[in-house]
Amino acid sequence: MQRFADKVVVVTGAASGIGAATARRFASEGALLVLGDLDGDGGSDVAKQCERAEFVRTDVTKLEEVEALMQCAVDRFGHIDVVFNNAGILEPGTLPDVEPADWHRIIDVDLNSVFYGCRAAIPHLRNAGGGSIVNTASISGIGGDYAMPGYNAAKAAVVNFTRSIACEHADQNIRVNSVCPGPIETPMTAAVSQMPELAEEYAKVIPMARLGQPEEIAGVVAFLASDDASYMTGAAIVIDGGLTACTGQPNFRRVLGLG
Ligand code: NAD
């Protein structure tokens, strides 16, 4: 498939995990890429793995740097077709111990960055006659977790912000969707492989009994960004091995040995 032949795609959080896998997926389908991340070495490495890609060191919590990232894409390749706002962090904590500075940081990196990415992208997408934005939310934006209040709040806001922007720009041929991954094996979830009890818990609650791979998110992002999803906007697509399909009741089949 070459759904992105000569399409210009901007990816944030591209140095690692889901962003890196998605950049490689876009590249494999012919895209011209501009990659942004705080991590200069990692970002440059991923750019080298993609055939026609530029890396721009970008802090997504700074509007002027996000605007410069978009401008770089236009200067280098002439226009922008797709933006994947994906950079994010996860910092656990419980109330009342969450420090206001940590709260503000997670809102900044996980939510304000998506606002900046959309704000900076929309004029360029309009100039190109339309385009597609995909924002990385999470299943943590759909339900509550333990010890992640800031992350839950930020990701829920990404889901609904995406809907809002989708409505607002649908008549300008700009589609905006979010992806809601479940637990995916990336540096963000490194603790899972380091703590067998955490891995066991996941195996119990995820119907597919495993974490996802970043490439399994990349495929869905590429679909949403492509013309294959031409009638989709404002959607929040869950990719979680069935985790949120469960009510959370005990696994009677396993406990009662029902085969
Ligand atoms: P990751 O840690 O592998 O990658 C995140 C990337 O974001 C890193 O390259 C990091 O340098 C970059 N980044 C962090 N702060 C930044 C900033 N201020 N400016 C620019 N870049 C910055 O993690 P990942 O799992 O690939 O996460 C990607 C996205 O997916 C995040 O938004 C995350 O919340 C979301 N997500 C991840 C999971 C999971 O289980 N891994 C599940 C649901 C959602």
PDB file of C-alpha atoms in Angstrom, residues 2-257:
ATOM      1  CA  GLN A   2       1.236   3.480  -0.855  1.00  0.00           C
ATOM      2  CA  ARG A   3      -1.622   5.514   0.608  1.00  0.00           C
ATOM      3  CA  PHE A   4       0.721   8.375   1.515  1.00  0.00           C
ATOM      4  CA  ALA A   5       2.762   8.627  -1.669  1.00  0.00           C
ATOM      5  CA  ASP A   6       4.162  12.198  -1.623  1.00  0.00           C
ATOM      6  CA  LYS A   7       1.857  13.187   1.265  1.00  0.00           C
ATOM      7  CA  VAL A   8       3.494  15.382   3.881  1.00  0.00           C
ATOM      8  CA  VAL A   9       3.095  14.017   7.414  1.00  0.00           C
ATOM      9  CA  VAL A  10       4.142  15.616  10.723  1.00  0.00           C
ATOM     10  CA  VAL A  11       4.592  13.345  13.762  1.00  0.00           C
ATOM     11  CA  THR A  12       5.336  14.435  17.347  1.00  0.00           C
ATOM     12  CA  GLY A  13       6.803  12.145  19.978  1.00  0.00           C
ATOM     13  CA  ALA A  14       8.482  10.480  16.999  1.00  0.00           C
ATOM     14  CA  ALA A  15      11.706   9.433  18.751  1.00  0.00           C
ATOM     15  CA  SER A  16      10.233   6.442  20.551  1.00  0.00           C
ATOM     16  CA  GLY A  17       7.435   3.923  20.930  1.00  0.00           C
ATOM     17  CA  ILE A  18       4.163   4.627  19.148  1.00  0.00           C
ATOM     18  CA  GLY A  19       5.433   7.780  17.392  1.00  0.00           C
ATOM     19  CA  ALA A  20       8.516   6.033  15.996  1.00  0.00           C
ATOM     20  CA  ALA A  21       6.516   3.007  14.802  1.00  0.00           C
ATOM     21  CA  THR A  22       3.945   5.286  13.166  1.00  0.00           C
ATOM     22  CA  ALA A  23       6.625   7.381  11.452  1.00  0.00           C
ATOM     23  CA  ARG A  24       8.095   4.165  10.007  1.00  0.00           C
ATOM     24  CA  ARG A  25       4.616   3.033   8.918  1.00  0.00           C
ATOM     25  CA  PHE A  26       3.926   6.341   7.125  1.00  0.00           C
ATOM     26  CA  ALA A  27       7.366   6.141   5.491  1.00  0.00           C
ATOM     27  CA  SER A  28       6.696   2.582   4.301  1.00  0.00           C
ATOM     28  CA  GLU A  29       3.574   3.917   2.559  1.00  0.00           C
ATOM     29  CA  GLY A  30       5.452   6.669   0.725  1.00  0.00           C
ATOM     30  CA  ALA A  31       5.111   9.703   3.042  1.00  0.00           C
ATOM     31  CA  LEU A  32       7.448  12.666   3.288  1.00  0.00           C
ATOM     32  CA  LEU A  33       7.963  13.140   7.017  1.00  0.00           C
ATOM     33  CA  VAL A  34       8.791  15.876   9.477  1.00  0.00           C
ATOM     34  CA  LEU A  35       9.397  14.432  12.931  1.00  0.00           C
ATOM     35  CA  GLY A  36       9.383  16.336  16.222  1.00  0.00           C
ATOM     36  CA  ASP A  37      10.548  15.273  19.679  1.00  0.00           C
ATOM     37  CA  LEU A  38      12.517  16.521  22.683  1.00  0.00           C
ATOM     38  CA  ASP A  39      14.933  13.616  22.267  1.00  0.00           C
ATOM     39  CA  GLY A  40      17.383  14.764  19.585  1.00  0.00           C
ATOM     40  CA  ASP A  41      19.386  11.533  19.238  1.00  0.00           C
ATOM     41  CA  GLY A  42      16.342   9.249  19.164  1.00  0.00           C
ATOM     42  CA  GLY A  43      14.514  11.530  16.739  1.00  0.00           C
ATOM     43  CA  SER A  44      17.470  11.714  14.351  1.00  0.00           C
ATOM     44  CA  ASP A  45      17.791   7.910  14.410  1.00  0.00           C
ATOM     45  CA  VAL A  46      14.118   7.442  13.498  1.00  0.00           C
ATOM     46  CA  ALA A  47      14.451  10.047  10.719  1.00  0.00           C
ATOM     47  CA  LYS A  48      17.349   8.008   9.288  1.00  0.00           C
ATOM     48  CA  GLN A  49      15.172   4.865   9.319  1.00  0.00           C
ATOM     49  CA  CYS A  50      12.499   6.658   7.255  1.00  0.00           C
ATOM     50  CA  GLU A  51      13.457   7.358   3.688  1.00  0.00           C
ATOM     51  CA  ARG A  52      12.510  11.004   3.224  1.00  0.00           C
ATOM     52  CA  ALA A  53      12.324  12.514   6.698  1.00  0.00           C
ATOM     53  CA  GLU A  54      13.528  15.577   8.578  1.00  0.00           C
ATOM     54  CA  PHE A  55      13.892  15.725  12.335  1.00  0.00           C
ATOM     55  CA  VAL A  56      13.291  18.973  14.211  1.00  0.00           C
ATOM     56  CA  ARG A  57      14.011  19.037  17.946  1.00  0.00           C
ATOM     57  CA  THR A  58      10.698  20.242  19.360  1.00  0.00           C
ATOM     58  CA  ASP A  59       9.267  20.788  22.812  1.00  0.00           C
ATOM     59  CA  VAL A  60       5.531  20.311  22.268  1.00  0.00           C
ATOM     60  CA  THR A  61       4.731  22.368  25.374  1.00  0.00           C
ATOM     61  CA  LYS A  62       5.955  25.470  23.538  1.00  0.00           C
ATOM     62  CA  LEU A  63       3.575  26.846  20.922  1.00  0.00           C
ATOM     63  CA  GLU A  64       6.343  28.649  19.036  1.00  0.00           C
ATOM     64  CA  GLU A  65       8.325  25.384  18.674  1.00  0.00           C
ATOM     65  CA  VAL A  66       5.252  23.503  17.436  1.00  0.00           C
ATOM     66  CA  GLU A  67       4.591  26.314  14.934  1.00  0.00           C
ATOM     67  CA  ALA A  68       8.228  26.089  13.804  1.00  0.00           C
ATOM     68  CA  LEU A  69       7.827  22.310  13.314  1.00  0.00           C
ATOM     69  CA  MET A  70       4.818  22.856  11.010  1.00  0.00           C
ATOM     70  CA  GLN A  71       6.610  25.675   9.183  1.00  0.00           C
ATOM     71  CA  CYS A  72       9.600  23.390   8.610  1.00  0.00           C
ATOM     72  CA  ALA A  73       7.292  20.889   6.883  1.00  0.00           C
ATOM     73  CA  VAL A  74       5.900  23.618   4.617  1.00  0.00           C
ATOM     74  CA  ASP A  75       9.349  25.093   3.863  1.00  0.00           C
ATOM     75  CA  ARG A  76      10.826  21.663   3.114  1.00  0.00           C
ATOM     76  CA  PHE A  77       7.945  19.948   1.290  1.00  0.00           C
ATOM     77  CA  GLY A  78       5.518  22.757   0.327  1.00  0.00           C
ATOM     78  CA  HIS A  79       2.438  21.861   2.359  1.00  0.00           C
ATOM     79  CA  ILE A  80       1.060  19.558   5.117  1.00  0.00           C
ATOM     80  CA  ASP A  81      -1.463  16.725   4.635  1.00  0.00           C
ATOM     81  CA  VAL A  82      -1.412  14.869   7.961  1.00  0.00           C
ATOM     82  CA  VAL A  83      -0.499  15.701  11.564  1.00  0.00           C
ATOM     83  CA  PHE A  84      -0.115  13.080  14.299  1.00  0.00           C
ATOM     84  CA  ASN A  85      -0.088  14.815  17.719  1.00  0.00           C
ATOM     85  CA  ASN A  86       1.342  11.995  19.791  1.00  0.00           C
ATOM     86  CA  ALA A  87       4.021  13.143  22.264  1.00  0.00           C
ATOM     87  CA  GLY A  88       3.105  12.370  25.849  1.00  0.00           C
ATOM     88  CA  ILE A  89       4.242  11.442  29.334  1.00  0.00           C
ATOM     89  CA  LEU A  90       2.812   9.373  32.170  1.00  0.00           C
ATOM     90  CA  GLU A  91       3.658  10.224  35.777  1.00  0.00           C
ATOM     91  CA  PRO A  92       1.838   8.254  38.458  1.00  0.00           C
ATOM     92  CA  GLY A  93       0.700   9.885  41.691  1.00  0.00           C
ATOM     93  CA  THR A  94      -2.207   9.976  44.134  1.00  0.00           C
ATOM     94  CA  LEU A  95      -4.056  12.797  45.833  1.00  0.00           C
ATOM     95  CA  PRO A  96      -3.328  14.696  48.010  1.00  0.00           C
ATOM     96  CA  ASP A  97       0.346  14.160  47.153  1.00  0.00           C
ATOM     97  CA  VAL A  98       0.243  15.236  43.506  1.00  0.00           C
ATOM     98  CA  GLU A  99       2.177  18.501  43.382  1.00  0.00           C
ATOM     99  CA  PRO A 100       0.513  21.297  41.409  1.00  0.00           C
ATOM    100  CA  ALA A 101       3.700  21.630  39.313  1.00  0.00           C
ATOM    101  CA  ASP A 102       3.469  17.935  38.307  1.00  0.00           C
ATOM    102  CA  TRP A 103      -0.239  18.331  37.537  1.00  0.00           C
ATOM    103  CA  HIS A 104       0.465  21.332  35.314  1.00  0.00           C
ATOM    104  CA  ARG A 105       3.298  19.476  33.582  1.00  0.00           C
ATOM    105  CA  ILE A 106       1.163  16.516  32.574  1.00  0.00           C
ATOM    106  CA  ILE A 107      -1.622  18.812  31.367  1.00  0.00           C
ATOM    107  CA  ASP A 108       0.997  20.747  29.425  1.00  0.00           C
ATOM    108  CA  VAL A 109       2.639  17.759  27.733  1.00  0.00           C
ATOM    109  CA  ASP A 110      -0.445  15.569  27.214  1.00  0.00           C
ATOM    110  CA  LEU A 111      -3.187  18.130  26.538  1.00  0.00           C
ATOM    111  CA  ASN A 112      -1.883  21.623  25.785  1.00  0.00           C
ATOM    112  CA  SER A 113       0.490  20.089  23.222  1.00  0.00           C
ATOM    113  CA  VAL A 114      -2.496  18.715  21.291  1.00  0.00           C
ATOM    114  CA  PHE A 115      -4.128  22.155  21.318  1.00  0.00           C
ATOM    115  CA  TYR A 116      -0.855  23.669  20.056  1.00  0.00           C
ATOM    116  CA  GLY A 117      -0.487  20.972  17.392  1.00  0.00           C
ATOM    117  CA  CYS A 118      -4.012  21.505  16.064  1.00  0.00           C
ATOM    118  CA  ARG A 119      -3.783  25.288  16.310  1.00  0.00           C
ATOM    119  CA  ALA A 120      -0.516  25.339  14.376  1.00  0.00           C
ATOM    120  CA  ALA A 121      -1.624  22.753  11.802  1.00  0.00           C
ATOM    121  CA  ILE A 122      -5.077  24.005  10.825  1.00  0.00           C
ATOM    122  CA  PRO A 123      -4.035  27.066   8.772  1.00  0.00           C
ATOM    123  CA  HIS A 124      -1.627  24.859   6.758  1.00  0.00           C
ATOM    124  CA  LEU A 125      -4.232  22.122   6.263  1.00  0.00           C
ATOM    125  CA  ARG A 126      -6.732  24.732   5.107  1.00  0.00           C
ATOM    126  CA  ASN A 127      -4.159  26.086   2.635  1.00  0.00           C
ATOM    127  CA  ALA A 128      -3.696  22.552   1.300  1.00  0.00           C
ATOM    128  CA  GLY A 129      -7.476  22.208   0.765  1.00  0.00           C
ATOM    129  CA  GLY A 130      -7.912  19.881   3.736  1.00  0.00           C
ATOM    130  CA  GLY A 131      -6.158  17.079   5.542  1.00  0.00           C
ATOM    131  CA  SER A 132      -6.234  14.832   8.547  1.00  0.00           C
ATOM    132  CA  ILE A 133      -5.214  15.130  12.192  1.00  0.00           C
ATOM    133  CA  VAL A 134      -4.856  12.184  14.560  1.00  0.00           C
ATOM    134  CA  ASN A 135      -4.387  12.846  18.274  1.00  0.00           C
ATOM    135  CA  THR A 136      -3.109  10.257  20.727  1.00  0.00           C
ATOM    136  CA  ALA A 137      -5.496   9.931  23.647  1.00  0.00           C
ATOM    137  CA  SER A 138      -5.723   6.666  25.608  1.00  0.00           C
ATOM    138  CA  ILE A 139      -8.221   4.278  27.155  1.00  0.00           C
ATOM    139  CA  SER A 140      -7.240   6.360  30.212  1.00  0.00           C
ATOM    140  CA  GLY A 141      -9.248   9.125  28.565  1.00  0.00           C
ATOM    141  CA  ILE A 142     -12.379   6.972  28.566  1.00  0.00           C
ATOM    142  CA  GLY A 143     -12.355   5.550  32.089  1.00  0.00           C
ATOM    143  CA  GLY A 144     -10.532   6.141  35.356  1.00  0.00           C
ATOM    144  CA  ASP A 145      -7.359   4.358  36.485  1.00  0.00           C
ATOM    145  CA  TYR A 146      -5.543   4.034  39.777  1.00  0.00           C
ATOM    146  CA  ALA A 147      -2.843   6.633  40.564  1.00  0.00           C
ATOM    147  CA  MET A 148      -3.131   8.578  37.284  1.00  0.00           C
ATOM    148  CA  PRO A 149      -5.443  11.539  37.965  1.00  0.00           C
ATOM    149  CA  GLY A 150      -3.581  14.038  35.780  1.00  0.00           C
ATOM    150  CA  TYR A 151      -3.141  11.562  32.936  1.00  0.00           C
ATOM    151  CA  ASN A 152      -6.834  10.560  33.101  1.00  0.00           C
ATOM    152  CA  ALA A 153      -7.888  14.207  33.022  1.00  0.00           C
ATOM    153  CA  ALA A 154      -5.573  15.156  30.154  1.00  0.00           C
ATOM    154  CA  LYS A 155      -6.442  12.177  27.964  1.00  0.00           C
ATOM    155  CA  ALA A 156     -10.212  12.591  28.505  1.00  0.00           C
ATOM    156  CA  ALA A 157      -9.806  16.191  27.426  1.00  0.00           C
ATOM    157  CA  VAL A 158      -7.917  15.073  24.288  1.00  0.00           C
ATOM    158  CA  VAL A 159     -10.863  12.815  23.349  1.00  0.00           C
ATOM    159  CA  ASN A 160     -13.411  15.610  23.660  1.00  0.00           C
ATOM    160  CA  PHE A 161     -11.172  18.355  22.278  1.00  0.00           C
ATOM    161  CA  THR A 162     -10.752  16.119  19.215  1.00  0.00           C
ATOM    162  CA  ARG A 163     -14.524  15.870  18.818  1.00  0.00           C
ATOM    163  CA  SER A 164     -14.867  19.631  19.130  1.00  0.00           C
ATOM    164  CA  ILE A 165     -12.208  20.390  16.516  1.00  0.00           C
ATOM    165  CA  ALA A 166     -13.650  17.700  14.244  1.00  0.00           C
ATOM    166  CA  CYS A 167     -17.076  19.383  14.263  1.00  0.00           C
ATOM    167  CA  GLU A 168     -15.578  22.812  13.807  1.00  0.00           C
ATOM    168  CA  HIS A 169     -13.489  21.947  10.737  1.00  0.00           C
ATOM    169  CA  ALA A 170     -15.504  19.213   9.012  1.00  0.00           C
ATOM    170  CA  ASP A 171     -16.743  21.622   6.344  1.00  0.00           C
ATOM    171  CA  GLN A 172     -13.134  22.574   5.567  1.00  0.00           C
ATOM    172  CA  ASN A 173     -12.294  19.001   4.586  1.00  0.00           C
ATOM    173  CA  ILE A 174     -10.199  18.560   7.739  1.00  0.00           C
ATOM    174  CA  ARG A 175     -10.828  15.306   9.605  1.00  0.00           C
ATOM    175  CA  VAL A 176      -9.757  14.982  13.249  1.00  0.00           C
ATOM    176  CA  ASN A 177      -9.795  11.691  15.146  1.00  0.00           C
ATOM    177  CA  SER A 178      -8.180  10.289  18.274  1.00  0.00           C
ATOM    178  CA  VAL A 179      -6.694   6.898  19.049  1.00  0.00           C
ATOM    179  CA  CYS A 180      -7.150   5.359  22.496  1.00  0.00           C
ATOM    180  CA  PRO A 181      -4.472   2.728  22.999  1.00  0.00           C
ATOM    181  CA  GLY A 182      -4.555   0.300  25.878  1.00  0.00           C
ATOM    182  CA  PRO A 183      -1.240  -0.790  27.398  1.00  0.00           C
ATOM    183  CA  ILE A 184       1.397  -0.863  24.660  1.00  0.00           C
ATOM    184  CA  GLU A 185       4.953  -2.133  25.023  1.00  0.00           C
ATOM    185  CA  THR A 186       7.038   1.048  24.818  1.00  0.00           C
ATOM    186  CA  PRO A 187       9.502   2.796  27.144  1.00  0.00           C
ATOM    187  CA  MET A 188       6.440   4.368  28.806  1.00  0.00           C
ATOM    188  CA  THR A 189       5.352   0.946  30.104  1.00  0.00           C
ATOM    189  CA  ALA A 190       8.867  -0.383  30.810  1.00  0.00           C
ATOM    190  CA  ALA A 191       7.815  -0.986  34.442  1.00  0.00           C
ATOM    191  CA  VAL A 192       5.550  -3.802  33.246  1.00  0.00           C
ATOM    192  CA  SER A 193       8.399  -5.914  31.915  1.00  0.00           C
ATOM    193  CA  GLN A 194      10.466  -5.101  35.018  1.00  0.00           C
ATOM    194  CA  MET A 195       7.703  -6.146  37.463  1.00  0.00           C
ATOM    195  CA  PRO A 196       6.351  -9.679  36.876  1.00  0.00           C
ATOM    196  CA  GLU A 197       3.360  -9.046  39.196  1.00  0.00           C
ATOM    197  CA  LEU A 198       2.270  -6.141  36.972  1.00  0.00           C
ATOM    198  CA  ALA A 199       2.621  -8.270  33.826  1.00  0.00           C
ATOM    199  CA  GLU A 200       0.533 -11.013  35.518  1.00  0.00           C
ATOM    200  CA  GLU A 201      -2.195  -8.503  36.429  1.00  0.00           C
ATOM    201  CA  TYR A 202      -2.335  -7.314  32.818  1.00  0.00           C
ATOM    202  CA  ALA A 203      -2.506 -10.874  31.517  1.00  0.00           C
ATOM    203  CA  LYS A 204      -5.538 -11.430  33.780  1.00  0.00           C
ATOM    204  CA  VAL A 205      -7.513  -8.323  32.805  1.00  0.00           C
ATOM    205  CA  ILE A 206      -6.754  -8.048  29.080  1.00  0.00           C
ATOM    206  CA  PRO A 207      -8.851 -10.571  27.120  1.00  0.00           C
ATOM    207  CA  MET A 208      -6.006 -10.955  24.605  1.00  0.00           C
ATOM    208  CA  ALA A 209      -3.705 -11.564  27.611  1.00  0.00           C
ATOM    209  CA  ARG A 210      -0.822  -9.433  26.318  1.00  0.00           C
ATOM    210  CA  LEU A 211       0.332  -5.865  25.870  1.00  0.00           C
ATOM    211  CA  GLY A 212       0.020  -4.364  22.411  1.00  0.00           C
ATOM    212  CA  GLN A 213       2.932  -3.508  20.133  1.00  0.00           C
ATOM    213  CA  PRO A 214       3.490   0.049  18.861  1.00  0.00           C
ATOM    214  CA  GLU A 215       3.032  -1.195  15.290  1.00  0.00           C
ATOM    215  CA  GLU A 216      -0.522  -2.236  16.219  1.00  0.00           C
ATOM    216  CA  ILE A 217      -1.306   1.411  16.950  1.00  0.00           C
ATOM    217  CA  ALA A 218       0.607   2.655  13.901  1.00  0.00           C
ATOM    218  CA  GLY A 219      -1.645   0.667  11.561  1.00  0.00           C
ATOM    219  CA  VAL A 220      -4.776   2.257  13.002  1.00  0.00           C
ATOM    220  CA  VAL A 221      -3.281   5.769  12.914  1.00  0.00           C
ATOM    221  CA  ALA A 222      -2.332   5.259   9.258  1.00  0.00           C
ATOM    222  CA  PHE A 223      -5.871   4.067   8.494  1.00  0.00           C
ATOM    223  CA  LEU A 224      -7.437   7.114  10.217  1.00  0.00           C
ATOM    224  CA  ALA A 225      -5.048   9.472   8.423  1.00  0.00           C
ATOM    225  CA  SER A 226      -5.736   7.891   5.030  1.00  0.00           C
ATOM    226  CA  ASP A 227      -8.577   8.288   2.546  1.00  0.00           C
ATOM    227  CA  ASP A 228      -9.791   4.844   3.689  1.00  0.00           C
ATOM    228  CA  ALA A 229     -11.285   6.750   6.648  1.00  0.00           C
ATOM    229  CA  SER A 230     -12.759   9.526   4.492  1.00  0.00           C
ATOM    230  CA  TYR A 231     -16.127   9.559   6.342  1.00  0.00           C
ATOM    231  CA  MET A 232     -14.596   9.366   9.832  1.00  0.00           C
ATOM    232  CA  THR A 233     -14.163  12.434  11.970  1.00  0.00           C
ATOM    233  CA  GLY A 234     -14.453  13.039  15.702  1.00  0.00           C
ATOM    234  CA  ALA A 235     -14.036   9.341  16.467  1.00  0.00           C
ATOM    235  CA  ALA A 236     -12.121   7.966  19.449  1.00  0.00           C
ATOM    236  CA  ILE A 237     -10.806   4.583  18.364  1.00  0.00           C
ATOM    237  CA  VAL A 238      -9.998   2.076  21.101  1.00  0.00           C
ATOM    238  CA  ILE A 239      -7.117  -0.344  20.452  1.00  0.00           C
ATOM    239  CA  ASP A 240      -6.696  -2.326  23.658  1.00  0.00           C
ATOM    240  CA  GLY A 241      -6.845  -6.104  23.204  1.00  0.00           C
ATOM    241  CA  GLY A 242     -10.405  -6.041  24.569  1.00  0.00           C
ATOM    242  CA  LEU A 243      -9.527  -4.457  27.933  1.00  0.00           C
ATOM    243  CA  THR A 244     -12.328  -1.875  27.967  1.00  0.00           C
ATOM    244  CA  ALA A 245     -14.813  -4.346  26.462  1.00  0.00           C
ATOM    245  CA  CYS A 246     -14.816  -6.101  29.848  1.00  0.00           C
ATOM    246  CA  THR A 247     -17.076  -5.023  32.720  1.00  0.00           C
ATOM    247  CA  GLY A 248     -14.331  -5.825  35.248  1.00  0.00           C
ATOM    248  CA  GLN A 249     -16.233  -8.758  36.751  1.00  0.00           C
ATOM    249  CA  PRO A 250     -14.126 -11.769  37.776  1.00  0.00           C
ATOM    250  CA  ASN A 251     -13.110 -14.138  34.998  1.00  0.00           C
ATOM    251  CA  PHE A 252     -15.638 -16.887  35.831  1.00  0.00           C
ATOM    252  CA  ARG A 253     -14.363 -19.044  33.009  1.00  0.00           C
ATOM    253  CA  ARG A 254     -10.883 -19.147  34.578  1.00  0.00           C
ATOM    254  CA  VAL A 255     -11.943 -19.175  38.261  1.00  0.00           C
ATOM    255  CA  LEU A 256     -14.590 -21.906  37.809  1.00  0.00           C
ATOM    256  CA  GLY A 257     -12.472 -23.861  35.332  1.00  0.00           C
TER     257      GLY A 257
END
